[in-house]
Amino acid sequence: SNLMLLSRALFVMEGLGKQLDPDFNMVSQLRPFAEQIIKDRYSPSNLAKETAQTLQSYHALGKSLPKDIKEFINRVNRNKFKIDLEHRGLERLVNDLDKSTNRISFSMVIGALIIGSSLIMQIDKGPMLFGFPILGLLGYTVAGFLGFGLAIAILRSGRM
């Protein structure tokens, strides 16, 4: 994206230069600067300096790597190996799973109320209302209210 911004800036500058001077040539103006940058970057002294720094880094790595590997193996052997895991962006997933689990649990309770009420409706004993056991009717009523509340919560979330 930075390269795109640089390209766009160069095109704008070239357009402005052409408006001010129709004979303006951006490439010929930038060529000396680009050549100097390339000369500096790939000069023998700069390449030697970068090579020396790289070799120094590899030398330091070569000295510390055996010790680090030995320490790692010792920790694993002593069961002192610890991994710190940092998750990013999983909070939303955890919240969604939590909501889904709660809805499933709530649905199971509603289903159990309906099944239990259906079994109670088969019994002809106990207090009755319109020829049906009051406890069975109460179970259906509670299941209906809970189911209605669950449906409203699902519809409000916007996800079926």
Coordinates of C-alpha atoms in Angstrom, one line a residue, residues 42-149:
Y42 CA 25.0 -1.8 -3.4
S43 CA 28.4 -0.2 -2.9
P44 CA 31.2 -2.6 -1.9
S45 CA 31.6 -0.9 1.5
N46 CA 27.9 -1.1 2.3
L47 CA 27.7 -4.7 1.1
A48 CA 30.8 -5.5 3.3
K49 CA 29.2 -3.8 6.3
E50 CA 25.9 -5.7 5.9
T51 CA 27.8 -9.0 5.3
A52 CA 29.9 -8.4 8.5
Q53 CA 26.7 -7.7 10.5
T54 CA 25.0 -10.8 9.2
L55 CA 28.0 -12.9 10.0
Q56 CA 28.2 -11.4 13.5
S57 CA 24.5 -12.3 14.0
Y58 CA 25.1 -15.9 12.8
H59 CA 28.2 -16.2 15.0
A60 CA 26.2 -15.0 18.1
L61 CA 23.4 -17.5 17.2
G62 CA 25.9 -20.3 16.7
K63 CA 27.3 -19.6 20.2
S64 CA 23.9 -19.4 22.0
L65 CA 21.9 -22.0 20.1
P66 CA 23.5 -25.2 21.7
K67 CA 22.9 -23.8 25.2
D68 CA 19.4 -22.8 24.4
I69 CA 18.6 -26.2 22.9
K70 CA 20.1 -27.9 25.9
E71 CA 18.0 -25.7 28.3
F72 CA 14.9 -26.4 26.3
I73 CA 15.4 -30.2 26.4
N74 CA 16.1 -30.0 30.2
R75 CA 12.9 -28.1 30.8
V76 CA 10.9 -30.6 28.7
N77 CA 12.5 -33.5 30.6
R78 CA 11.8 -31.9 34.0
N79 CA 8.2 -31.1 33.0
K80 CA 8.9 -27.4 33.5
F81 CA 7.9 -26.6 29.9
K82 CA 5.4 -23.7 29.7
I83 CA 3.6 -22.3 26.7
D84 CA 2.0 -18.9 27.0
L85 CA -0.8 -18.6 24.4
E86 CA -2.4 -15.3 23.7
H87 CA -5.5 -15.4 21.6
R88 CA -6.8 -12.4 19.7
G89 CA -10.3 -12.0 18.5
L90 CA -11.6 -15.1 20.1
E91 CA -13.8 -13.2 22.6
R92 CA -16.6 -12.8 20.0
L93 CA -16.4 -16.5 19.2
V94 CA -16.5 -17.4 22.9
N95 CA -19.5 -15.1 23.4
D96 CA -21.3 -16.6 20.4
L97 CA -20.7 -20.1 21.6
D98 CA -21.9 -19.1 25.1
K99 CA -25.1 -17.7 23.7
S100 CA -25.6 -20.8 21.5
T101 CA -25.0 -23.1 24.5
N102 CA -27.4 -21.1 26.7
R103 CA -30.1 -21.3 23.9
I104 CA -29.7 -25.0 23.5
S105 CA -29.9 -25.5 27.3
F106 CA -33.0 -23.3 27.4
S107 CA -34.5 -25.3 24.5
M108 CA -33.9 -28.6 26.3
V109 CA -35.6 -27.3 29.5
I110 CA -38.6 -26.2 27.4
G111 CA -38.6 -29.6 25.6
A112 CA -38.5 -31.4 29.0
L113 CA -41.4 -29.2 30.3
I114 CA -43.5 -30.1 27.2
I115 CA -42.7 -33.8 27.5
G116 CA -43.3 -33.8 31.3
S117 CA -46.6 -31.9 30.8
S118 CA -47.7 -34.3 28.1
L119 CA -47.1 -37.3 30.5
I120 CA -49.0 -35.5 33.3
M121 CA -51.9 -34.8 30.9
Q122 CA -52.4 -38.6 30.6
I123 CA -53.2 -38.9 34.3
D124 CA -56.8 -38.5 35.4
K125 CA -56.0 -37.7 39.0
G126 CA -55.4 -34.6 40.9
P127 CA -56.8 -31.1 40.5
M128 CA -58.4 -30.6 37.1
L129 CA -59.4 -27.6 35.0
F130 CA -61.7 -28.1 32.0
G131 CA -61.0 -31.9 32.3
F132 CA -57.2 -31.5 32.2
P133 CA -54.7 -31.8 35.0
I134 CA -53.8 -28.3 36.3
L135 CA -50.1 -29.3 36.6
G136 CA -50.0 -30.3 33.0
L137 CA -51.6 -27.1 31.8
L138 CA -49.2 -25.1 34.0
G139 CA -46.3 -26.9 32.4
Y140 CA -47.6 -26.1 28.9
T141 CA -48.1 -22.5 29.9
V142 CA -44.6 -22.1 31.4
A143 CA -43.1 -23.9 28.3
G144 CA -45.1 -21.5 26.1
F145 CA -43.9 -18.4 27.8
L146 CA -40.3 -19.6 27.9
G147 CA -40.4 -20.6 24.2
F148 CA -41.9 -17.3 23.3
G149 CA -39.1 -15.5 25.2

